[in-house]
Amino acid sequence: MSEMIRIENVSKRYADFVALNNVNLTIEAGAKVVICGPSGSGKSTLIRCMNYLAPHDSGTIAIDGVEPKGRRNIEKVRREVGMVFQNFNLFPHLTVLENCILAPVQVRKLPRARAEALARQFLARVHIAEQANKYPSQLSGGQQQRVAIARALCMEPKAMLFDEPTSALDPEMVGEVLDVMVELAGDGITMVCVTHEMAFARKVADSIVFMDKGQIVEVAPPEQFFTAASSARARTFLSQLQY
């Protein structure tokens, strides 16, 4: 497989707080990677650095060979990398369909008819096609997050980044979003997901990245990580979880 994301010696500070400390990670095209670890370990900062929502202070990040330096390259990277956040970030004054076609029309310059066709295709892909003409306020949280996933897919990205996509959902809505993500994982797109949903991680991931205190402590296949983690810190973390 070819390399999709390369992170070399990346560090990031917020005032005196070291969010990332000399992080190195390579993610191959088509890989399914789950980043986990305790709160404050740098997981979300790392995934936000991948598309320059949080500019790193030192080191390099390249997406499909492009480093997000300078406005033109940052925009190029963001066109190719879909991002799904904890909170859905849908435009409340636009319908589901309008939310989905906005970026393809404005950024990729697709004709509206083509953008609408793509939007309906991906809304069907996440099992919410019948909600196309509703507004976000008319949907449940799980439905809104599925719209957010469809919206990201409408840009036909090379990679999808998920920043704790189920953390803002009621427990009964978590499953419907994770089910959609499990299906997407079978489509061959590169996926990087920050999550505390360890059952999902064990089922979907090719590799688990465990972080603590701004550093990558361990990278391992799921079965190795969950049954015989090599670091004491990861074993302690896992012992406190139910999955």
PDB file of N, CA and C in Angstrom, residues 10-112:
ATOM      1  N   VAL A  10       6.391  15.747  15.231  1.00  0.00           N
ATOM      2  CA  VAL A  10       5.423  16.836  15.392  1.00  0.00           C
ATOM      3  C   VAL A  10       5.221  17.167  16.870  1.00  0.00           C
ATOM      4  N   SER A  11       5.339  18.445  17.182  1.00  0.00           N
ATOM      5  CA  SER A  11       5.070  18.939  18.530  1.00  0.00           C
ATOM      6  C   SER A  11       4.090  20.103  18.465  1.00  0.00           C
ATOM      7  N   LYS A  12       3.319  20.263  19.541  1.00  0.00           N
ATOM      8  CA  LYS A  12       2.316  21.316  19.608  1.00  0.00           C
ATOM      9  C   LYS A  12       2.139  21.751  21.058  1.00  0.00           C
ATOM     10  N   ARG A  13       2.218  23.048  21.294  1.00  0.00           N
ATOM     11  CA  ARG A  13       2.027  23.614  22.631  1.00  0.00           C
ATOM     12  C   ARG A  13       0.825  24.549  22.650  1.00  0.00           C
ATOM     13  N   TYR A  14       0.164  24.599  23.788  1.00  0.00           N
ATOM     14  CA  TYR A  14      -0.810  25.640  24.095  1.00  0.00           C
ATOM     15  C   TYR A  14      -0.285  26.343  25.340  1.00  0.00           C
ATOM     16  N   ALA A  15       0.362  27.516  25.137  1.00  0.00           N
ATOM     17  CA  ALA A  15       1.040  28.210  26.238  1.00  0.00           C
ATOM     18  C   ALA A  15       2.078  27.260  26.854  1.00  0.00           C
ATOM     19  N   ASP A  16       1.953  26.938  28.137  1.00  0.00           N
ATOM     20  CA  ASP A  16       2.929  26.065  28.792  1.00  0.00           C
ATOM     21  C   ASP A  16       2.560  24.587  28.704  1.00  0.00           C
ATOM     22  N   PHE A  17       1.386  24.299  28.132  1.00  0.00           N
ATOM     23  CA  PHE A  17       0.936  22.906  28.052  1.00  0.00           C
ATOM     24  C   PHE A  17       1.431  22.253  26.767  1.00  0.00           C
ATOM     25  N   VAL A  18       2.118  21.131  26.909  1.00  0.00           N
ATOM     26  CA  VAL A  18       2.615  20.391  25.743  1.00  0.00           C
ATOM     27  C   VAL A  18       1.543  19.395  25.321  1.00  0.00           C
ATOM     28  N   ALA A  19       0.850  19.701  24.224  1.00  0.00           N
ATOM     29  CA  ALA A  19      -0.222  18.828  23.749  1.00  0.00           C
ATOM     30  C   ALA A  19       0.321  17.659  22.948  1.00  0.00           C
ATOM     31  N   LEU A  20       1.369  17.910  22.148  1.00  0.00           N
ATOM     32  CA  LEU A  20       2.032  16.858  21.370  1.00  0.00           C
ATOM     33  C   LEU A  20       3.531  17.020  21.547  1.00  0.00           C
ATOM     34  N   ASN A  21       4.205  15.905  21.762  1.00  0.00           N
ATOM     35  CA  ASN A  21       5.633  15.944  22.038  1.00  0.00           C
ATOM     36  C   ASN A  21       6.377  14.966  21.126  1.00  0.00           C
ATOM     37  N   ASN A  22       6.862  15.491  19.993  1.00  0.00           N
ATOM     38  CA  ASN A  22       7.697  14.713  19.081  1.00  0.00           C
ATOM     39  C   ASN A  22       6.997  13.435  18.608  1.00  0.00           C
ATOM     40  N   VAL A  23       5.835  13.611  17.994  1.00  0.00           N
ATOM     41  CA  VAL A  23       5.003  12.486  17.548  1.00  0.00           C
ATOM     42  C   VAL A  23       5.411  12.043  16.148  1.00  0.00           C
ATOM     43  N   ASN A  24       5.531  10.732  15.967  1.00  0.00           N
ATOM     44  CA  ASN A  24       5.832  10.144  14.664  1.00  0.00           C
ATOM     45  C   ASN A  24       4.813   9.040  14.366  1.00  0.00           C
ATOM     46  N   LEU A  25       4.245   9.079  13.154  1.00  0.00           N
ATOM     47  CA  LEU A  25       3.239   8.082  12.779  1.00  0.00           C
ATOM     48  C   LEU A  25       3.109   8.061  11.260  1.00  0.00           C
ATOM     49  N   THR A  26       3.015   6.861  10.703  1.00  0.00           N
ATOM     50  CA  THR A  26       2.749   6.705   9.270  1.00  0.00           C
ATOM     51  C   THR A  26       1.487   5.873   9.094  1.00  0.00           C
ATOM     52  N   ILE A  27       0.573   6.356   8.239  1.00  0.00           N
ATOM     53  CA  ILE A  27      -0.686   5.668   7.977  1.00  0.00           C
ATOM     54  C   ILE A  27      -0.769   5.375   6.482  1.00  0.00           C
ATOM     55  N   GLU A  28      -0.918   4.116   6.149  1.00  0.00           N
ATOM     56  CA  GLU A  28      -0.973   3.711   4.749  1.00  0.00           C
ATOM     57  C   GLU A  28      -2.358   3.979   4.156  1.00  0.00           C
ATOM     58  N   ALA A  29      -2.411   4.143   2.841  1.00  0.00           N
ATOM     59  CA  ALA A  29      -3.683   4.341   2.145  1.00  0.00           C
ATOM     60  C   ALA A  29      -4.584   3.134   2.375  1.00  0.00           C
ATOM     61  N   GLY A  30      -5.827   3.405   2.714  1.00  0.00           N
ATOM     62  CA  GLY A  30      -6.789   2.348   2.959  1.00  0.00           C
ATOM     63  C   GLY A  30      -6.780   1.802   4.365  1.00  0.00           C
ATOM     64  N   ALA A  31      -5.850   2.256   5.197  1.00  0.00           N
ATOM     65  CA  ALA A  31      -5.759   1.743   6.572  1.00  0.00           C
ATOM     66  C   ALA A  31      -6.885   2.294   7.435  1.00  0.00           C
ATOM     67  N   LYS A  32      -7.243   1.512   8.446  1.00  0.00           N
ATOM     68  CA  LYS A  32      -8.242   1.922   9.440  1.00  0.00           C
ATOM     69  C   LYS A  32      -7.510   2.019  10.788  1.00  0.00           C
ATOM     70  N   VAL A  33      -7.313   3.245  11.256  1.00  0.00           N
ATOM     71  CA  VAL A  33      -6.513   3.487  12.448  1.00  0.00           C
ATOM     72  C   VAL A  33      -7.380   4.123  13.525  1.00  0.00           C
ATOM     73  N   VAL A  34      -7.341   3.564  14.714  1.00  0.00           N
ATOM     74  CA  VAL A  34      -8.042   4.145  15.861  1.00  0.00           C
ATOM     75  C   VAL A  34      -7.003   4.701  16.823  1.00  0.00           C
ATOM     76  N   ILE A  35      -7.199   5.959  17.222  1.00  0.00           N
ATOM     77  CA  ILE A  35      -6.339   6.611  18.204  1.00  0.00           C
ATOM     78  C   ILE A  35      -7.097   6.668  19.517  1.00  0.00           C
ATOM     79  N   CYS A  36      -6.510   6.129  20.569  1.00  0.00           N
ATOM     80  CA  CYS A  36      -7.173   6.117  21.863  1.00  0.00           C
ATOM     81  C   CYS A  36      -6.194   6.520  22.951  1.00  0.00           C
ATOM     82  N   GLY A  37      -6.719   6.707  24.151  1.00  0.00           N
ATOM     83  CA  GLY A  37      -5.894   7.106  25.278  1.00  0.00           C
ATOM     84  C   GLY A  37      -6.716   7.930  26.244  1.00  0.00           C
ATOM     85  N   PRO A  38      -6.170   8.242  27.409  1.00  0.00           N
ATOM     86  CA  PRO A  38      -6.910   9.013  28.407  1.00  0.00           C
ATOM     87  C   PRO A  38      -7.176  10.434  27.944  1.00  0.00           C
ATOM     88  N   SER A  39      -8.097  11.116  28.620  1.00  0.00           N
ATOM     89  CA  SER A  39      -8.385  12.516  28.315  1.00  0.00           C
ATOM     90  C   SER A  39      -7.121  13.340  28.484  1.00  0.00           C
ATOM     91  N   GLY A  40      -6.913  14.271  27.556  1.00  0.00           N
ATOM     92  CA  GLY A  40      -5.745  15.130  27.627  1.00  0.00           C
ATOM     93  C   GLY A  40      -4.473  14.513  27.096  1.00  0.00           C
ATOM     94  N   SER A  41      -4.589  13.360  26.428  1.00  0.00           N
ATOM     95  CA  SER A  41      -3.387  12.678  25.946  1.00  0.00           C
ATOM     96  C   SER A  41      -2.882  13.219  24.615  1.00  0.00           C
ATOM     97  N   GLY A  42      -3.677  14.056  23.935  1.00  0.00           N
ATOM     98  CA  GLY A  42      -3.268  14.640  22.661  1.00  0.00           C
ATOM     99  C   GLY A  42      -3.957  14.058  21.448  1.00  0.00           C
ATOM    100  N   LYS A  43      -4.922  13.173  21.657  1.00  0.00           N
ATOM    101  CA  LYS A  43      -5.593  12.479  20.547  1.00  0.00           C
ATOM    102  C   LYS A  43      -6.252  13.466  19.579  1.00  0.00           C
ATOM    103  N   SER A  44      -7.132  14.306  20.123  1.00  0.00           N
ATOM    104  CA  SER A  44      -7.856  15.238  19.259  1.00  0.00           C
ATOM    105  C   SER A  44      -6.932  16.283  18.661  1.00  0.00           C
ATOM    106  N   THR A  45      -5.933  16.718  19.407  1.00  0.00           N
ATOM    107  CA  THR A  45      -4.964  17.666  18.860  1.00  0.00           C
ATOM    108  C   THR A  45      -4.258  17.062  17.659  1.00  0.00           C
ATOM    109  N   LEU A  46      -3.858  15.798  17.763  1.00  0.00           N
ATOM    110  CA  LEU A  46      -3.156  15.146  16.659  1.00  0.00           C
ATOM    111  C   LEU A  46      -4.028  15.066  15.415  1.00  0.00           C
ATOM    112  N   ILE A  47      -5.273  14.654  15.581  1.00  0.00           N
ATOM    113  CA  ILE A  47      -6.125  14.491  14.402  1.00  0.00           C
ATOM    114  C   ILE A  47      -6.486  15.844  13.798  1.00  0.00           C
ATOM    115  N   ARG A  48      -6.560  16.887  14.631  1.00  0.00           N
ATOM    116  CA  ARG A  48      -6.833  18.232  14.107  1.00  0.00           C
ATOM    117  C   ARG A  48      -5.604  18.800  13.394  1.00  0.00           C
ATOM    118  N   CYS A  49      -4.427  18.395  13.826  1.00  0.00           N
ATOM    119  CA  CYS A  49      -3.212  18.817  13.121  1.00  0.00           C
ATOM    120  C   CYS A  49      -3.135  18.213  11.724  1.00  0.00           C
ATOM    121  N   MET A  50      -3.770  17.067  11.544  1.00  0.00           N
ATOM    122  CA  MET A  50      -3.656  16.371  10.263  1.00  0.00           C
ATOM    123  C   MET A  50      -4.255  17.177   9.112  1.00  0.00           C
ATOM    124  N   ASN A  51      -5.258  18.020   9.404  1.00  0.00           N
ATOM    125  CA  ASN A  51      -5.761  18.888   8.329  1.00  0.00           C
ATOM    126  C   ASN A  51      -5.613  20.362   8.683  1.00  0.00           C
ATOM    127  N   TYR A  52      -4.682  20.621   9.614  1.00  0.00           N
ATOM    128  CA  TYR A  52      -4.234  21.977   9.929  1.00  0.00           C
ATOM    129  C   TYR A  52      -5.293  22.829  10.609  1.00  0.00           C
ATOM    130  N   LEU A  53      -6.283  22.201  11.238  1.00  0.00           N
ATOM    131  CA  LEU A  53      -7.196  22.957  12.086  1.00  0.00           C
ATOM    132  C   LEU A  53      -6.475  23.431  13.337  1.00  0.00           C
ATOM    133  N   ALA A  54      -5.447  22.678  13.737  1.00  0.00           N
ATOM    134  CA  ALA A  54      -4.567  23.083  14.830  1.00  0.00           C
ATOM    135  C   ALA A  54      -3.146  23.051  14.279  1.00  0.00           C
ATOM    136  N   PRO A  55      -2.618  24.179  13.817  1.00  0.00           N
ATOM    137  CA  PRO A  55      -1.270  24.180  13.232  1.00  0.00           C
ATOM    138  C   PRO A  55      -0.224  23.714  14.240  1.00  0.00           C
ATOM    139  N   HIS A  56       0.611  22.782  13.834  1.00  0.00           N
ATOM    140  CA  HIS A  56       1.649  22.283  14.736  1.00  0.00           C
ATOM    141  C   HIS A  56       2.813  23.260  14.789  1.00  0.00           C
ATOM    142  N   ASP A  57       3.569  23.203  15.882  1.00  0.00           N
ATOM    143  CA  ASP A  57       4.662  24.147  16.096  1.00  0.00           C
ATOM    144  C   ASP A  57       5.954  23.704  15.437  1.00  0.00           C
ATOM    145  N   SER A  58       6.181  22.394  15.365  1.00  0.00           N
ATOM    146  CA  SER A  58       7.398  21.890  14.746  1.00  0.00           C
ATOM    147  C   SER A  58       7.143  20.502  14.190  1.00  0.00           C
ATOM    148  N   GLY A  59       8.053  20.064  13.315  1.00  0.00           N
ATOM    149  CA  GLY A  59       7.871  18.780  12.661  1.00  0.00           C
ATOM    150  C   GLY A  59       7.130  18.944  11.342  1.00  0.00           C
ATOM    151  N   THR A  60       6.831  17.827  10.686  1.00  0.00           N
ATOM    152  CA  THR A  60       6.154  17.861   9.390  1.00  0.00           C
ATOM    153  C   THR A  60       4.991  16.879   9.358  1.00  0.00           C
ATOM    154  N   ILE A  61       3.949  17.280   8.626  1.00  0.00           N
ATOM    155  CA  ILE A  61       2.800  16.423   8.348  1.00  0.00           C
ATOM    156  C   ILE A  61       2.550  16.485   6.851  1.00  0.00           C
ATOM    157  N   ALA A  62       2.465  15.331   6.215  1.00  0.00           N
ATOM    158  CA  ALA A  62       2.161  15.283   4.788  1.00  0.00           C
ATOM    159  C   ALA A  62       0.959  14.375   4.563  1.00  0.00           C
ATOM    160  N   ILE A  63       0.016  14.846   3.761  1.00  0.00           N
ATOM    161  CA  ILE A  63      -1.163  14.078   3.380  1.00  0.00           C
ATOM    162  C   ILE A  63      -1.054  13.753   1.903  1.00  0.00           C
ATOM    163  N   ASP A  64      -0.930  12.475   1.586  1.00  0.00           N
ATOM    164  CA  ASP A  64      -0.751  12.027   0.205  1.00  0.00           C
ATOM    165  C   ASP A  64       0.382  12.801  -0.466  1.00  0.00           C
ATOM    166  N   GLY A  65       1.463  13.003   0.287  1.00  0.00           N
ATOM    167  CA  GLY A  65       2.648  13.659  -0.244  1.00  0.00           C
ATOM    168  C   GLY A  65       2.641  15.168  -0.184  1.00  0.00           C
ATOM    169  N   VAL A  66       1.531  15.776   0.277  1.00  0.00           N
ATOM    170  CA  VAL A  66       1.427  17.241   0.324  1.00  0.00           C
ATOM    171  C   VAL A  66       1.531  17.713   1.767  1.00  0.00           C
ATOM    172  N   GLU A  67       2.474  18.612   2.036  1.00  0.00           N
ATOM    173  CA  GLU A  67       2.576  19.207   3.357  1.00  0.00           C
ATOM    174  C   GLU A  67       1.677  20.441   3.420  1.00  0.00           C
ATOM    175  N   PRO A  68       0.835  20.551   4.461  1.00  0.00           N
ATOM    176  CA  PRO A  68      -0.083  21.691   4.548  1.00  0.00           C
ATOM    177  C   PRO A  68       0.613  22.964   5.004  1.00  0.00           C
ATOM    178  N   LYS A  69       1.521  23.458   4.149  1.00  0.00           N
ATOM    179  CA  LYS A  69       2.208  24.711   4.435  1.00  0.00           C
ATOM    180  C   LYS A  69       1.792  25.741   3.393  1.00  0.00           C
ATOM    181  N   GLY A  70       1.346  26.896   3.868  1.00  0.00           N
ATOM    182  CA  GLY A  70       0.845  27.909   2.957  1.00  0.00           C
ATOM    183  C   GLY A  70      -0.622  27.669   2.676  1.00  0.00           C
ATOM    184  N   ARG A  71      -1.348  28.740   2.422  1.00  0.00           N
ATOM    185  CA  ARG A  71      -2.796  28.661   2.273  1.00  0.00           C
ATOM    186  C   ARG A  71      -3.220  27.719   1.160  1.00  0.00           C
ATOM    187  N   ARG A  72      -2.512  27.750   0.030  1.00  0.00           N
ATOM    188  CA  ARG A  72      -2.912  26.918  -1.108  1.00  0.00           C
ATOM    189  C   ARG A  72      -2.823  25.438  -0.760  1.00  0.00           C
ATOM    190  N   ASN A  73      -1.716  25.038  -0.111  1.00  0.00           N
ATOM    191  CA  ASN A  73      -1.562  23.627   0.247  1.00  0.00           C
ATOM    192  C   ASN A  73      -2.521  23.208   1.345  1.00  0.00           C
ATOM    193  N   ILE A  74      -2.785  24.101   2.284  1.00  0.00           N
ATOM    194  CA  ILE A  74      -3.759  23.791   3.343  1.00  0.00           C
ATOM    195  C   ILE A  74      -5.126  23.530   2.733  1.00  0.00           C
ATOM    196  N   GLU A  75      -5.526  24.377   1.809  1.00  0.00           N
ATOM    197  CA  GLU A  75      -6.820  24.194   1.143  1.00  0.00           C
ATOM    198  C   GLU A  75      -6.838  22.910   0.326  1.00  0.00           C
ATOM    199  N   LYS A  76      -5.720  22.580  -0.312  1.00  0.00           N
ATOM    200  CA  LYS A  76      -5.644  21.350  -1.089  1.00  0.00           C
ATOM    201  C   LYS A  76      -5.817  20.134  -0.196  1.00  0.00           C
ATOM    202  N   VAL A  77      -5.132  20.149   0.962  1.00  0.00           N
ATOM    203  CA  VAL A  77      -5.255  19.043   1.907  1.00  0.00           C
ATOM    204  C   VAL A  77      -6.682  18.914   2.402  1.00  0.00           C
ATOM    205  N   ARG A  78      -7.303  20.022   2.755  1.00  0.00           N
ATOM    206  CA  ARG A  78      -8.663  19.965   3.307  1.00  0.00           C
ATOM    207  C   ARG A  78      -9.676  19.486   2.281  1.00  0.00           C
ATOM    208  N   ARG A  79      -9.407  19.729   0.998  1.00  0.00           N
ATOM    209  CA  ARG A  79     -10.300  19.196  -0.038  1.00  0.00           C
ATOM    210  C   ARG A  79     -10.250  17.682  -0.090  1.00  0.00           C
ATOM    211  N   GLU A  80      -9.107  17.113   0.296  1.00  0.00           N
ATOM    212  CA  GLU A  80      -8.904  15.672   0.161  1.00  0.00           C
ATOM    213  C   GLU A  80      -9.125  14.907   1.467  1.00  0.00           C
ATOM    214  N   VAL A  81      -9.346  15.630   2.563  1.00  0.00           N
ATOM    215  CA  VAL A  81      -9.485  14.983   3.868  1.00  0.00           C
ATOM    216  C   VAL A  81     -10.807  15.405   4.502  1.00  0.00           C
ATOM    217  N   GLY A  82     -11.729  14.452   4.639  1.00  0.00           N
ATOM    218  CA  GLY A  82     -13.001  14.737   5.292  1.00  0.00           C
ATOM    219  C   GLY A  82     -12.836  14.702   6.808  1.00  0.00           C
ATOM    220  N   MET A  83     -13.605  15.539   7.501  1.00  0.00           N
ATOM    221  CA  MET A  83     -13.500  15.621   8.962  1.00  0.00           C
ATOM    222  C   MET A  83     -14.891  15.591   9.569  1.00  0.00           C
ATOM    223  N   VAL A  84     -15.057  14.710  10.563  1.00  0.00           N
ATOM    224  CA  VAL A  84     -16.323  14.613  11.298  1.00  0.00           C
ATOM    225  C   VAL A  84     -16.006  14.892  12.766  1.00  0.00           C
ATOM    226  N   PHE A  85     -16.724  15.863  13.332  1.00  0.00           N
ATOM    227  CA  PHE A  85     -16.412  16.355  14.671  1.00  0.00           C
ATOM    228  C   PHE A  85     -17.333  15.750  15.731  1.00  0.00           C
ATOM    229  N   GLN A  86     -17.015  16.044  16.994  1.00  0.00           N
ATOM    230  CA  GLN A  86     -17.878  15.617  18.098  1.00  0.00           C
ATOM    231  C   GLN A  86     -19.265  16.224  17.951  1.00  0.00           C
ATOM    232  N   ASN A  87     -19.284  17.534  17.725  1.00  0.00           N
ATOM    233  CA  ASN A  87     -20.550  18.233  17.499  1.00  0.00           C
ATOM    234  C   ASN A  87     -20.718  18.402  15.993  1.00  0.00           C
ATOM    235  N   PHE A  88     -21.919  18.256  15.535  1.00  0.00           N
ATOM    236  CA  PHE A  88     -22.174  17.970  14.127  1.00  0.00           C
ATOM    237  C   PHE A  88     -21.808  19.125  13.193  1.00  0.00           C
ATOM    238  N   ASN A  89     -21.869  20.369  13.696  1.00  0.00           N
ATOM    239  CA  ASN A  89     -21.466  21.536  12.919  1.00  0.00           C
ATOM    240  C   ASN A  89     -22.233  21.673  11.607  1.00  0.00           C
ATOM    241  N   LEU A  90     -23.494  21.271  11.632  1.00  0.00           N
ATOM    242  CA  LEU A  90     -24.345  21.490  10.460  1.00  0.00           C
ATOM    243  C   LEU A  90     -24.877  22.925  10.480  1.00  0.00           C
ATOM    244  N   PHE A  91     -25.105  23.486   9.298  1.00  0.00           N
ATOM    245  CA  PHE A  91     -25.695  24.825   9.218  1.00  0.00           C
ATOM    246  C   PHE A  91     -27.191  24.716   9.502  1.00  0.00           C
ATOM    247  N   PRO A  92     -27.679  25.338  10.582  1.00  0.00           N
ATOM    248  CA  PRO A  92     -29.077  25.132  10.974  1.00  0.00           C
ATOM    249  C   PRO A  92     -30.093  25.716  10.002  1.00  0.00           C
ATOM    250  N   HIS A  93     -29.672  26.715   9.218  1.00  0.00           N
ATOM    251  CA  HIS A  93     -30.609  27.377   8.300  1.00  0.00           C
ATOM    252  C   HIS A  93     -30.675  26.691   6.939  1.00  0.00           C
ATOM    253  N   LEU A  94     -29.873  25.626   6.758  1.00  0.00           N
ATOM    254  CA  LEU A  94     -29.881  24.889   5.500  1.00  0.00           C
ATOM    255  C   LEU A  94     -30.482  23.508   5.708  1.00  0.00           C
ATOM    256  N   THR A  95     -31.144  23.001   4.683  1.00  0.00           N
ATOM    257  CA  THR A  95     -31.649  21.630   4.761  1.00  0.00           C
ATOM    258  C   THR A  95     -30.482  20.644   4.745  1.00  0.00           C
ATOM    259  N   VAL A  96     -30.793  19.387   5.015  1.00  0.00           N
ATOM    260  CA  VAL A  96     -29.785  18.333   4.951  1.00  0.00           C
ATOM    261  C   VAL A  96     -29.113  18.319   3.580  1.00  0.00           C
ATOM    262  N   LEU A  97     -29.916  18.361   2.531  1.00  0.00           N
ATOM    263  CA  LEU A  97     -29.363  18.341   1.173  1.00  0.00           C
ATOM    264  C   LEU A  97     -28.482  19.553   0.922  1.00  0.00           C
ATOM    265  N   GLU A  98     -28.944  20.722   1.359  1.00  0.00           N
ATOM    266  CA  GLU A  98     -28.164  21.946   1.147  1.00  0.00           C
ATOM    267  C   GLU A  98     -26.854  21.914   1.928  1.00  0.00           C
ATOM    268  N   ASN A  99     -26.869  21.345   3.130  1.00  0.00           N
ATOM    269  CA  ASN A  99     -25.638  21.185   3.887  1.00  0.00           C
ATOM    270  C   ASN A  99     -24.631  20.332   3.121  1.00  0.00           C
ATOM    271  N   CYS A 100     -25.136  19.299   2.462  1.00  0.00           N
ATOM    272  CA  CYS A 100     -24.259  18.350   1.783  1.00  0.00           C
ATOM    273  C   CYS A 100     -23.690  18.878   0.475  1.00  0.00           C
ATOM    274  N   ILE A 101     -24.417  19.731  -0.213  1.00  0.00           N
ATOM    275  CA  ILE A 101     -23.938  20.192  -1.522  1.00  0.00           C
ATOM    276  C   ILE A 101     -23.118  21.472  -1.436  1.00  0.00           C
ATOM    277  N   LEU A 102     -23.116  22.133  -0.288  1.00  0.00           N
ATOM    278  CA  LEU A 102     -22.465  23.441  -0.182  1.00  0.00           C
ATOM    279  C   LEU A 102     -20.987  23.376  -0.563  1.00  0.00           C
ATOM    280  N   ALA A 103     -20.223  22.493   0.084  1.00  0.00           N
ATOM    281  CA  ALA A 103     -18.780  22.428  -0.191  1.00  0.00           C
ATOM    282  C   ALA A 103     -18.466  21.921  -1.597  1.00  0.00           C
ATOM    283  N   PRO A 104     -19.125  20.866  -2.078  1.00  0.00           N
ATOM    284  CA  PRO A 104     -18.830  20.440  -3.455  1.00  0.00           C
ATOM    285  C   PRO A 104     -19.060  21.543  -4.495  1.00  0.00           C
ATOM    286  N   VAL A 105     -20.102  22.349  -4.293  1.00  0.00           N
ATOM    287  CA  VAL A 105     -20.382  23.428  -5.243  1.00  0.00           C
ATOM    288  C   VAL A 105     -19.402  24.589  -5.065  1.00  0.00           C
ATOM    289  N   GLN A 106     -19.187  24.993  -3.797  1.00  0.00           N
ATOM    290  CA  GLN A 106     -18.365  26.174  -3.539  1.00  0.00           C
ATOM    291  C   GLN A 106     -16.871  25.889  -3.646  1.00  0.00           C
ATOM    292  N   VAL A 107     -16.437  24.713  -3.222  1.00  0.00           N
ATOM    293  CA  VAL A 107     -14.999  24.411  -3.172  1.00  0.00           C
ATOM    294  C   VAL A 107     -14.544  23.610  -4.392  1.00  0.00           C
ATOM    295  N   ARG A 108     -15.259  22.540  -4.702  1.00  0.00           N
ATOM    296  CA  ARG A 108     -14.868  21.714  -5.859  1.00  0.00           C
ATOM    297  C   ARG A 108     -15.454  22.228  -7.170  1.00  0.00           C
ATOM    298  N   LYS A 109     -16.360  23.204  -7.081  1.00  0.00           N
ATOM    299  CA  LYS A 109     -16.970  23.819  -8.261  1.00  0.00           C
ATOM    300  C   LYS A 109     -17.771  22.819  -9.090  1.00  0.00           C
ATOM    301  N   LEU A 110     -18.398  21.857  -8.411  1.00  0.00           N
ATOM    302  CA  LEU A 110     -19.243  20.906  -9.128  1.00  0.00           C
ATOM    303  C   LEU A 110     -20.538  21.583  -9.562  1.00  0.00           C
ATOM    304  N   PRO A 111     -21.093  21.208 -10.705  1.00  0.00           N
ATOM    305  CA  PRO A 111     -22.429  21.686 -11.066  1.00  0.00           C
ATOM    306  C   PRO A 111     -23.427  21.234 -10.003  1.00  0.00           C
ATOM    307  N   ARG A 112     -24.421  22.056  -9.756  1.00  0.00           N
ATOM    308  CA  ARG A 112     -25.363  21.758  -8.680  1.00  0.00           C
ATOM    309  C   ARG A 112     -26.019  20.392  -8.879  1.00  0.00           C
TER     310      ARG A 112
END
